[in-house]
Amino acid sequence: MSDPYETTEAHLDRLLGRALNSFDLPDRLVERLGTALAHSSSLYTTHQSPATGVWRETHQHTYLLADGGSVSLWELAYRQEGDRTARHEIFASKAEACLAVSRLFGEVPAEAALDPTLLPCDDEEDHDMAVLSLLFAASAPAQRHREYAVEESADHARRVLRRAENADRPGEPVAALLRSAYAHQITQAFGPRQCLSDGRDAGFSLYEHAFVLLDGSEVSLWEVEHTATPDGRHMCEVYESEGAAREAMELRARVR
């Protein structure tokens, strides 16, 4: 947690001092950071796996410089499987942080998979090497990990539950639990798929809304979106488990 009374100079010294790779930052960048007048820090993504102990967070540190410009440093804090020590690495761009995740954990971060521009490249050869690095990391056998976005997750959970129309939707205990959500990820688990329901064409999709809570635990909501309604209108149903959600889809759909 950042100290709100910490000076920018002290913050930068602490950040560079704990990073294992601070010597890799370009000299010109370090010189510019020496003129920083103010700073702000924010948590960008978080991931944890209680079963293996694997944990990582990406933080963005932005500095206002004396020349009126600003620069950001991207810090990767992590703990690998079987390791109790938290380690820190610092990068000049989000793309470099994504490549570090690939190197350390054998996976392509969600933001890099969705945005190819996050591959760092100055020329065609560098671009090809970046692509190959991600491809080799993605092909390595690894357990599926979540990449949570730190956003207004408690409000997102509230909106998911509010739009649920099924009578057996999660109740107040689940809603109360999700008020402490601070990060989430949305994954499409099924669909969109068209089928016949009572002789009419209907569409079905299934989404997992996974949340991480302040105590470190993870909770998922499973949302079914379909048009298997008497008038063909769009309807949302929410369940506490994937099994219950898929069973609901089977009940709504009669494929012929």
Backbone as numpy.savetxt, mean C-alpha at the origin, in Angstrom:
# Nx Ny Nz CAx CAy CAz Cx Cy Cz
8.51 8.02 15.47 7.67 9.20 15.47 8.55 10.43 15.47
8.26 11.41 14.62 9.05 12.61 14.53 8.78 13.51 15.73
9.85 14.19 16.17 9.75 15.17 17.24 9.32 16.50 16.63
8.14 17.04 17.03 7.67 18.28 16.42 8.57 19.47 16.72
9.43 19.35 17.74 10.31 20.44 18.12 11.74 20.25 17.58
11.95 19.20 16.83 13.27 18.92 16.29 13.59 19.89 15.16
14.77 20.45 15.17 15.16 21.37 14.10 15.38 20.59 12.81
15.30 21.29 11.69 15.50 20.63 10.40 16.91 20.07 10.30
17.88 20.79 10.82 19.27 20.31 10.78 19.42 19.02 11.58
18.82 18.98 12.77 18.91 17.78 13.59 18.17 16.62 12.95
17.01 16.90 12.35 16.24 15.86 11.67 17.04 15.24 10.53
17.67 16.09 9.73 18.44 15.60 8.60 19.65 14.80 9.07
20.33 15.29 10.11 21.48 14.55 10.64 21.07 13.18 11.15
19.92 13.12 11.82 19.44 11.83 12.35 19.06 10.89 11.22
18.41 11.43 10.19 17.99 10.62 9.05 19.20 10.02 8.33
20.17 10.86 8.03 21.36 10.39 7.31 22.22 9.49 8.19
22.22 9.75 9.49 23.05 8.98 10.39 22.60 7.54 10.55
21.28 7.28 10.48 20.79 5.92 10.67 20.69 5.13 9.37
20.79 5.82 8.24 20.67 5.14 6.93 21.95 4.36 6.63
21.79 3.11 6.22 22.95 2.27 5.91 23.66 2.71 4.64
22.94 3.44 3.79 23.49 3.77 2.46 23.54 5.27 2.19
23.63 6.10 3.23 23.60 7.54 3.01 24.75 8.02 2.13
25.84 7.27 2.11 27.00 7.65 1.28 26.70 7.52 -0.20
25.59 6.85 -0.55 25.24 6.70 -1.96 24.51 7.92 -2.52
24.06 8.83 -1.66 23.36 10.02 -2.15 24.32 10.91 -2.93
23.86 11.51 -4.01 24.73 12.40 -4.79 25.25 13.56 -3.94
26.53 13.90 -4.13 27.13 14.98 -3.34 26.38 16.29 -3.52
25.94 16.57 -4.75 25.25 17.82 -5.02 23.94 17.89 -4.22
23.25 16.74 -4.09 22.01 16.70 -3.32 22.27 16.97 -1.86
23.31 16.36 -1.31 23.64 16.55 0.10 24.00 18.02 0.35
24.71 18.63 -0.60 25.06 20.05 -0.45 23.81 20.92 -0.41
22.85 20.63 -1.28 21.60 21.41 -1.30 20.82 21.20 0.00
20.82 19.97 0.51 20.10 19.69 1.75 20.69 20.45 2.93
21.96 20.80 2.81 22.60 21.57 3.87 22.02 22.96 4.04
21.23 23.42 3.05 20.61 24.75 3.12 19.13 24.66 3.53
18.68 23.47 3.94 17.26 23.28 4.26 16.83 24.17 5.43
15.67 24.79 5.26 15.14 25.69 6.27 13.99 25.06 7.07
13.26 24.16 6.45 12.11 23.52 7.09 11.93 22.14 6.49
11.15 21.32 7.18 10.94 19.95 6.69 9.59 19.43 7.14
9.15 18.40 6.44 7.95 17.65 6.85 8.16 16.20 6.50
7.57 15.31 7.28 7.71 13.86 7.06 6.34 13.22 7.06
6.16 12.21 6.21 4.88 11.51 6.16 5.12 10.04 5.84
4.27 9.19 6.40 4.31 7.76 6.10 3.61 7.53 4.77
4.30 6.90 3.82 3.75 6.72 2.47 3.10 5.35 2.30
3.80 4.28 2.63 3.21 2.94 2.60 3.70 2.16 3.82
2.94 1.15 4.19 3.34 0.27 5.29 2.97 -1.16 4.95
3.75 -2.09 5.42 3.49 -3.52 5.19 3.99 -4.28 6.40
3.25 -5.29 6.81 3.72 -6.16 7.88 3.11 -7.53 7.72
3.86 -8.54 8.15 3.40 -9.92 8.12 3.65 -10.52 9.50
2.62 -10.55 10.37 2.81 -11.08 11.73 3.34 -12.51 11.74
3.00 -13.29 10.73 3.41 -14.70 10.72 4.92 -14.85 10.57
5.55 -13.97 9.79 6.99 -14.09 9.52 7.82 -13.02 10.21
7.17 -11.98 10.72 7.92 -10.89 11.34 8.43 -9.87 10.35
8.15 -10.08 9.06 8.58 -9.14 8.03 7.78 -7.84 8.18
8.49 -6.72 8.12 7.85 -5.41 8.29 8.62 -4.38 7.47
7.90 -3.46 6.89 8.57 -2.35 6.21 7.64 -1.15 6.11
8.24 0.02 6.07 7.52 1.27 5.88 8.33 2.16 4.96
7.63 2.92 4.13 8.28 3.92 3.29 7.83 5.29 3.76
8.80 6.15 4.04 8.52 7.51 4.51 9.04 8.52 3.50
8.29 9.59 3.30 8.75 10.68 2.46 9.12 11.86 3.35
10.35 12.34 3.19 10.84 13.49 3.95 11.09 14.62 2.95
10.37 15.71 3.08 10.47 16.83 2.15 11.09 18.02 2.84
12.04 18.68 2.14 12.79 19.80 2.72 12.62 21.05 1.85
12.35 22.17 2.52 12.29 23.47 1.87 13.68 24.08 1.93
14.23 24.48 0.77 15.61 24.94 0.68 15.69 26.46 0.66
16.88 26.96 0.93 17.09 28.41 0.98 16.86 29.08 -0.37
17.05 28.34 -1.45 16.85 28.93 -2.78 15.39 28.93 -3.21
14.49 28.51 -2.33 13.06 28.49 -2.64 12.57 27.17 -3.20
13.49 26.28 -3.54 13.11 24.97 -4.06 12.86 23.98 -2.94
12.55 22.77 -3.31 12.33 21.72 -2.33 12.81 20.39 -2.90
13.22 19.49 -2.05 13.62 18.15 -2.45 13.04 17.15 -1.46
12.87 15.92 -1.92 12.37 14.85 -1.06 13.36 13.71 -0.99
13.47 13.13 0.17 14.21 11.90 0.38 13.20 10.81 0.73
13.45 9.61 0.23 12.55 8.48 0.48 13.27 7.48 1.37
12.72 7.25 2.55 13.34 6.36 3.52 12.60 5.03 3.58
13.34 3.94 3.46 12.78 2.60 3.61 13.25 2.05 4.95
12.32 1.85 5.87 12.60 1.22 7.16 12.04 -0.20 7.11
12.83 -1.18 7.53 12.37 -2.56 7.35 12.99 -3.51 8.36
12.34 -4.64 8.51 12.84 -5.75 9.30 12.52 -7.01 8.52
13.53 -7.80 8.22 13.34 -9.00 7.41 13.04 -10.21 8.29
12.64 -11.29 7.65 12.26 -12.51 8.37 13.43 -13.02 9.21
13.15 -13.32 10.48 14.17 -13.84 11.36 15.12 -12.79 11.91
14.87 -11.52 11.64 15.76 -10.43 12.07 14.97 -9.50 12.99
15.48 -9.27 14.20 14.81 -8.39 15.15 15.24 -6.92 14.99
16.23 -6.68 14.15 16.79 -5.34 14.02 16.10 -4.57 12.91
15.64 -3.36 13.21 15.08 -2.48 12.19 16.22 -1.77 11.47
16.18 -1.78 10.15 17.22 -1.15 9.35 16.61 -0.04 8.51
17.46 0.89 8.09 16.99 2.05 7.34 17.89 2.28 6.13
17.26 2.59 5.00 17.98 3.00 3.81 17.31 4.25 3.26
18.09 5.10 2.61 17.58 6.38 2.12 17.85 6.51 0.63
16.88 7.12 -0.09 16.99 7.22 -1.54 16.55 8.60 -2.01
17.07 8.97 -3.18 16.78 10.30 -3.73 15.48 10.31 -4.51
14.90 9.14 -4.79 13.64 9.09 -5.56 12.80 7.92 -5.09
11.51 8.01 -5.36 10.59 6.91 -5.03 10.92 5.68 -5.88
11.38 5.90 -7.10 11.72 4.77 -7.97 12.84 3.94 -7.38
13.85 4.60 -6.82 14.96 3.87 -6.21 14.49 3.10 -4.98
13.55 3.67 -4.24 13.00 2.96 -3.08 12.25 1.71 -3.54
11.52 1.81 -4.65 10.80 0.65 -5.19 11.77 -0.46 -5.58
12.88 -0.09 -6.20 13.87 -1.10 -6.59 14.50 -1.74 -5.35
14.67 -0.97 -4.29 15.23 -1.52 -3.05 14.29 -2.57 -2.46
12.97 -2.31 -2.52 12.00 -3.30 -2.06 12.13 -4.59 -2.87
12.30 -4.44 -4.19 12.48 -5.61 -5.05 13.74 -6.39 -4.65
14.81 -5.65 -4.37 16.07 -6.29 -4.00 15.97 -7.00 -2.66
15.33 -6.38 -1.70 15.31 -6.92 -0.34 14.24 -7.98 -0.12
13.09 -7.84 -0.81 11.95 -8.70 -0.51 11.50 -9.56 -1.70
12.16 -9.41 -2.86 11.83 -10.25 -3.99 10.45 -10.03 -4.54
9.99 -8.78 -4.58 8.67 -8.47 -5.11 8.67 -7.07 -5.70
7.70 -6.84 -6.57 7.52 -5.52 -7.15 6.50 -4.77 -6.32
6.86 -3.62 -5.73 5.88 -2.85 -4.95 4.68 -2.49 -5.79
3.52 -2.39 -5.15 2.28 -2.12 -5.88 2.37 -0.86 -6.71
2.96 0.20 -6.16 3.00 1.46 -6.90 3.87 1.36 -8.15
4.94 0.53 -8.10 5.78 0.37 -9.28 5.09 -0.47 -10.34
4.33 -1.48 -9.89 3.61 -2.32 -10.84 2.55 -1.53 -11.59
1.94 -0.57 -10.91 0.87 0.21 -11.52 1.38 1.39 -12.31
2.59 1.86 -12.02 3.13 3.06 -12.66 4.53 2.78 -13.18
4.67 2.38 -14.47 5.98 2.07 -15.03 6.93 3.26 -15.00
6.45 4.48 -14.87 7.32 5.64 -14.84 8.16 5.69 -13.58
7.84 4.81 -12.60 8.64 4.78 -11.39 9.96 4.06 -11.59
10.18 3.49 -12.78 11.46 2.87 -13.06 12.48 3.97 -13.35
13.58 4.02 -12.58 14.56 5.08 -12.81 15.36 4.82 -14.07
15.44 5.78 -14.97 16.21 5.57 -16.20 16.63 6.91 -16.77
17.91 7.01 -17.09 18.44 8.19 -17.76 18.54 7.96 -19.26
18.65 6.70 -19.66 18.71 6.38 -21.08 18.10 5.01 -21.28
18.08 4.55 -22.52 17.42 3.28 -22.84 18.07 2.11 -22.13
19.40 2.12 -22.03 20.08 1.00 -21.38 19.73 0.94 -19.90
19.71 2.11 -19.22 19.34 2.13 -17.81 17.90 1.64 -17.62
17.03 2.03 -18.55 15.63 1.61 -18.45 15.52 0.10 -18.56
16.24 -0.49 -19.51 16.20 -1.94 -19.67 16.70 -2.65 -18.41
17.77 -2.13 -17.81 18.30 -2.75 -16.60 17.29 -2.65 -15.45
16.59 -1.53 -15.36 15.59 -1.37 -14.30 14.46 -2.35 -14.49
14.00 -2.49 -15.73 12.93 -3.44 -16.02 13.36 -4.86 -15.67
14.58 -5.24 -16.06 15.08 -6.58 -15.76 15.17 -6.81 -14.26
15.60 -5.80 -13.52 15.70 -5.94 -12.07 14.35 -6.26 -11.46
13.32 -5.55 -11.91 11.98 -5.79 -11.37 11.44 -7.14 -11.81
11.71 -7.52 -13.06 11.20 -8.79 -13.56 11.82 -9.97 -12.81
13.13 -9.92 -12.58 13.77 -11.00 -11.84 13.26 -11.06 -10.42
13.05 -9.89 -9.80 12.52 -9.87 -8.43 11.12 -10.44 -8.40
10.30 -10.09 -9.39 8.91 -10.55 -9.41 8.82 -12.04 -9.64
9.82 -12.63 -10.36 9.75 -14.05 -10.67 10.26 -14.92 -9.53
10.88 -14.30 -8.52 11.39 -15.08 -7.40 10.22 -15.63 -6.58
10.29 -16.90 -6.16 9.20 -17.44 -5.36 9.14 -16.74 -4.02
7.99 -16.17 -3.72 7.84 -15.44 -2.46 6.38 -15.46 -2.03
6.19 -15.36 -0.74 4.83 -15.30 -0.21 4.19 -13.99 -0.64
2.91 -14.00 -0.94 2.22 -12.79 -1.34 2.20 -11.80 -0.18
2.59 -10.58 -0.46 2.62 -9.54 0.56 1.61 -8.47 0.21
1.20 -7.72 1.21 0.31 -6.59 0.99 1.14 -5.32 0.98
0.71 -4.38 0.18 1.31 -3.05 0.16 0.20 -2.06 0.50
0.18 -1.62 1.73 -0.89 -0.75 2.20 -0.62 0.71 1.86
-1.65 1.42 1.48 -1.56 2.87 1.29 -2.04 3.55 2.56
-1.24 4.49 3.03 -1.60 5.23 4.24 -2.48 6.41 3.83
-3.77 6.24 3.99 -4.72 7.25 3.56 -5.79 7.40 4.64
-6.96 7.95 4.27 -8.06 8.08 5.23 -8.80 6.76 5.31
-8.12 5.77 5.90 -8.61 4.39 5.85 -9.83 4.15 6.72
-9.89 4.79 7.87 -11.06 4.63 8.73 -12.31 5.15 8.03
-12.18 6.25 7.32 -13.32 6.80 6.57 -13.68 5.89 5.41
-12.67 5.29 4.77 -12.95 4.35 3.68 -13.74 3.15 4.20
-13.36 2.62 5.36 -14.09 1.49 5.95 -15.53 1.88 6.26
-15.70 3.09 6.78 -17.06 3.55 7.10 -17.93 3.61 5.84
-17.35 4.09 4.73 -18.12 4.21 3.49 -18.45 2.84 2.91
-17.53 1.88 3.02 -17.80 0.53 2.53 -18.96 -0.08 3.29
-18.94 0.05 4.61 -20.02 -0.52 5.43 -21.34 0.21 5.20
-21.27 1.51 4.96 -22.49 2.30 4.78 -23.23 1.92 3.50
-22.49 1.55 2.45 -23.17 1.23 1.20 -23.63 -0.22 1.11
-23.31 -1.04 2.13 -23.74 -2.44 2.12 -25.24 -2.52 2.35
-25.93 -3.30 1.52 -27.38 -3.42 1.60 -27.84 -4.77 2.16
-26.93 -5.70 2.37 -27.34 -7.01 2.87 -27.62 -6.96 4.37
-28.63 -7.69 4.79 -29.04 -7.68 6.20 -27.97 -8.28 7.11
-27.15 -9.22 6.58 -26.13 -9.86 7.40 -24.76 -9.20 7.24
-24.75 -7.92 6.92 -23.48 -7.19 6.81 -22.83 -7.08 8.19
-21.51 -6.82 8.24 -20.82 -6.69 9.53 -21.48 -5.61 10.39
-21.56 -5.88 11.69 -22.25 -4.98 12.60 -21.33 -3.99 13.30
-21.82 -3.43 14.37 -21.11 -2.38 15.10 -19.76 -2.82 15.65
-19.60 -4.06 16.15 -18.26 -4.46 16.64 -17.18 -4.33 15.58
-17.49 -4.74 14.35 -16.51 -4.60 13.26 -16.31 -3.13 12.91
-17.39 -2.38 12.86 -17.28 -0.95 12.56 -16.42 -0.23 13.59
-16.60 -0.57 14.87 -15.80 0.04 15.94 -14.33 -0.32 15.79
-14.06 -1.57 15.42 -12.68 -2.02 15.23 -12.00 -1.23 14.12
-12.73 -1.01 13.04 -12.14 -0.36 11.86 -11.99 1.15 12.03
-12.48 1.71 13.11 -12.27 3.14 13.34 -10.80 3.43 13.64
-10.04 2.40 13.97 -8.60 2.61 14.22 -7.75 2.25 13.01
-8.39 2.01 11.85 -7.62 1.70 10.63 -6.87 2.93 10.16
-5.60 2.76 9.81 -4.82 3.89 9.32 -4.20 3.63 7.94
-4.39 2.43 7.40 -3.89 2.12 6.06 -4.76 1.02 5.48
-4.83 0.96 4.15 -5.66 -0.08 3.53 -5.20 -0.36 2.11
-5.70 -1.48 1.60 -5.43 -1.89 0.22 -6.71 -2.51 -0.34
-7.01 -2.19 -1.60 -8.18 -2.75 -2.28 -7.69 -3.70 -3.37
-8.19 -4.94 -3.37 -7.79 -5.93 -4.36 -9.04 -6.54 -4.98
-9.05 -6.66 -6.30 -10.17 -7.32 -6.98 -9.91 -8.81 -6.99
-10.77 -9.57 -6.32 -10.58 -11.01 -6.18 -11.36 -11.81 -7.21
-12.35 -11.19 -7.84 -13.18 -11.90 -8.83 -13.87 -10.88 -9.72
-13.98 -11.26 -11.02 -14.77 -10.45 -11.95 -13.99 -9.28 -12.53
-14.69 -8.37 -13.21 -16.15 -8.43 -13.43 -16.53 -9.57 -14.38
-17.66 -10.21 -14.08 -18.10 -11.36 -14.87 -19.60 -11.31 -15.06
-20.05 -11.59 -16.26 -21.48 -11.61 -16.59 -21.99 -13.03 -16.54
-23.20 -13.21 -16.03 -23.84 -14.51 -16.04 -25.35 -14.30 -16.01
-26.09 -15.40 -16.14 -27.55 -15.33 -16.11 -28.05 -15.52 -14.69
-28.93 -14.65 -14.25 -29.56 -14.77 -12.95 -31.07 -14.64 -13.16
-31.80 -15.74 -12.91 -33.24 -15.78 -13.15 -33.56 -15.39 -14.59
-32.70 -15.86 -15.51 -32.94 -15.61 -16.92 -32.50 -14.25 -17.41
-31.94 -13.41 -16.54 -31.49 -12.08 -16.94 -29.98 -12.00 -16.83
-29.39 -11.17 -17.68 -27.94 -10.97 -17.64 -27.59 -10.14 -16.40
-26.61 -10.59 -15.60 -26.19 -9.88 -14.39 -24.68 -9.91 -14.28
-24.13 -8.84 -13.71 -22.68 -8.74 -13.52 -22.30 -8.91 -12.06
-21.14 -9.56 -11.82 -20.65 -9.81 -10.46 -19.18 -9.43 -10.36
-18.80 -8.81 -9.25 -17.41 -8.53 -8.92 -17.23 -8.72 -7.42
-16.01 -9.11 -7.02 -15.69 -9.29 -5.61 -14.41 -8.54 -5.29
-14.44 -7.75 -4.24 -13.28 -6.96 -3.83 -12.94 -7.25 -2.37
-11.65 -7.31 -2.10 -11.18 -7.38 -0.71 -10.67 -6.00 -0.31
-11.20 -5.48 0.78 -10.72 -4.24 1.38 -9.94 -4.64 2.63
-8.63 -4.63 2.55 -7.79 -5.06 3.67 -7.30 -3.83 4.43
-7.40 -3.87 5.75 -7.04 -2.74 6.60 -5.98 -3.16 7.62
-5.09 -2.24 7.95 -4.16 -2.45 9.06 -4.55 -1.46 10.16
-4.65 -1.97 11.40 -5.11 -1.18 12.54 -3.93 -0.66 13.35
-4.23 0.25 14.26 -3.17 0.87 15.06 -2.41 -0.14 15.91
-3.07 -1.25 16.29 -2.39 -2.26 17.10 -1.58 -3.24 16.25
-1.55 -3.01 14.92 -0.78 -3.86 14.02 -1.55 -5.02 13.43
-2.77 -5.24 13.87 -3.56 -6.35 13.33 -4.15 -5.98 11.97
-4.58 -6.99 11.23 -5.14 -6.80 9.89 -6.58 -7.33 9.86
-7.45 -6.58 9.23 -8.87 -6.95 9.11 -9.29 -6.72 7.66
-10.09 -7.63 7.11 -10.58 -7.48 5.74 -12.10 -7.44 5.70
-12.60 -6.64 4.78 -14.01 -6.66 4.40 -14.08 -7.17 2.97
-15.10 -7.99 2.67 -15.26 -8.56 1.34 -16.53 -7.99 0.73
-16.39 -7.25 -0.35 -17.51 -6.55 -0.96 -17.91 -7.20 -2.28
-19.18 -7.57 -2.37 -19.75 -8.11 -3.60 -20.53 -7.00 -4.29
-20.21 -6.74 -5.54 -20.97 -5.79 -6.34 -21.67 -6.58 -7.44
-22.98 -6.40 -7.59 -23.70 -7.17 -8.59 -24.94 -6.41 -9.06
-25.49 -6.90 -10.16 -26.74 -6.33 -10.70 -27.83 -7.40 -10.75
-27.70 -8.44 -9.90 -28.72 -9.50 -9.83 -29.86 -9.05 -8.94
-30.49 -7.96 -9.32 -31.61 -7.38 -8.59 -32.85 -7.39 -9.47
-34.04 -7.31 -8.89 -35.27 -7.38 -9.70 -35.32 -6.36 -10.84
-34.79 -5.17 -10.59 -34.83 -4.14 -11.63 -33.49 -3.94 -12.33
-32.51 -4.82 -12.03 -31.21 -4.73 -12.69 -30.31 -3.63 -12.16
-30.68 -3.00 -11.05 -29.85 -1.93 -10.52 -28.61 -2.49 -9.84
-27.61 -1.63 -9.66 -26.36 -2.00 -9.02 -26.56 -2.12 -7.51
-26.00 -3.18 -6.89 -26.17 -3.41 -5.46 -24.83 -3.84 -4.86
-24.55 -3.40 -3.62 -23.34 -3.77 -2.91 -23.70 -4.56 -1.65
-22.97 -5.63 -1.41 -23.11 -6.41 -0.20 -21.71 -6.59 0.41
-21.62 -6.58 1.73 -20.33 -6.66 2.40 -20.37 -7.79 3.43
-19.26 -8.57 3.48 -19.17 -9.71 4.37 -17.82 -9.70 5.09
-17.76 -10.45 6.20 -16.54 -10.49 7.00 -15.53 -11.51 6.48
-15.96 -12.45 5.63 -15.04 -13.47 5.13 -15.23 -13.67 3.63
-14.19 -14.16 2.99 -14.27 -14.43 1.56 -15.26 -15.55 1.29
-15.27 -16.56 2.16 -16.19 -17.67 1.98 -17.64 -17.22 1.98
-18.00 -16.35 2.92 -19.38 -15.86 2.99 -19.72 -15.03 1.76
-18.77 -14.26 1.27 -19.01 -13.42 0.09 -19.22 -14.28 -1.14
-18.40 -15.31 -1.32 -18.55 -16.17 -2.49 -19.84 -16.99 -2.42
-20.20 -17.40 -1.23 -21.47 -18.12 -1.07 -22.64 -17.22 -1.45
-22.55 -15.93 -1.08 -23.61 -14.99 -1.43 -23.71 -14.82 -2.94
-22.57 -14.79 -3.62 -22.59 -14.67 -5.08 -23.26 -15.89 -5.71
-22.96 -17.07 -5.17 -23.55 -18.29 -5.71 -25.07 -18.30 -5.52
-25.52 -17.77 -4.39 -26.96 -17.71 -4.14 -27.65 -16.72 -5.08
-26.95 -15.62 -5.39 -27.55 -14.59 -6.27 -27.57 -15.03 -7.73
-26.58 -15.82 -8.08 -26.43 -16.17 -9.51 -26.89 -17.60 -9.77
-27.60 -17.77 -10.84 -27.99 -19.10 -11.31 -27.51 -19.21 -12.76
-26.29 -19.72 -12.92 -25.67 -19.77 -14.24 -26.31 -20.89 -15.04
-26.76 -20.58 -16.26 -27.44 -21.58 -17.10 -26.76 -21.66 -18.45
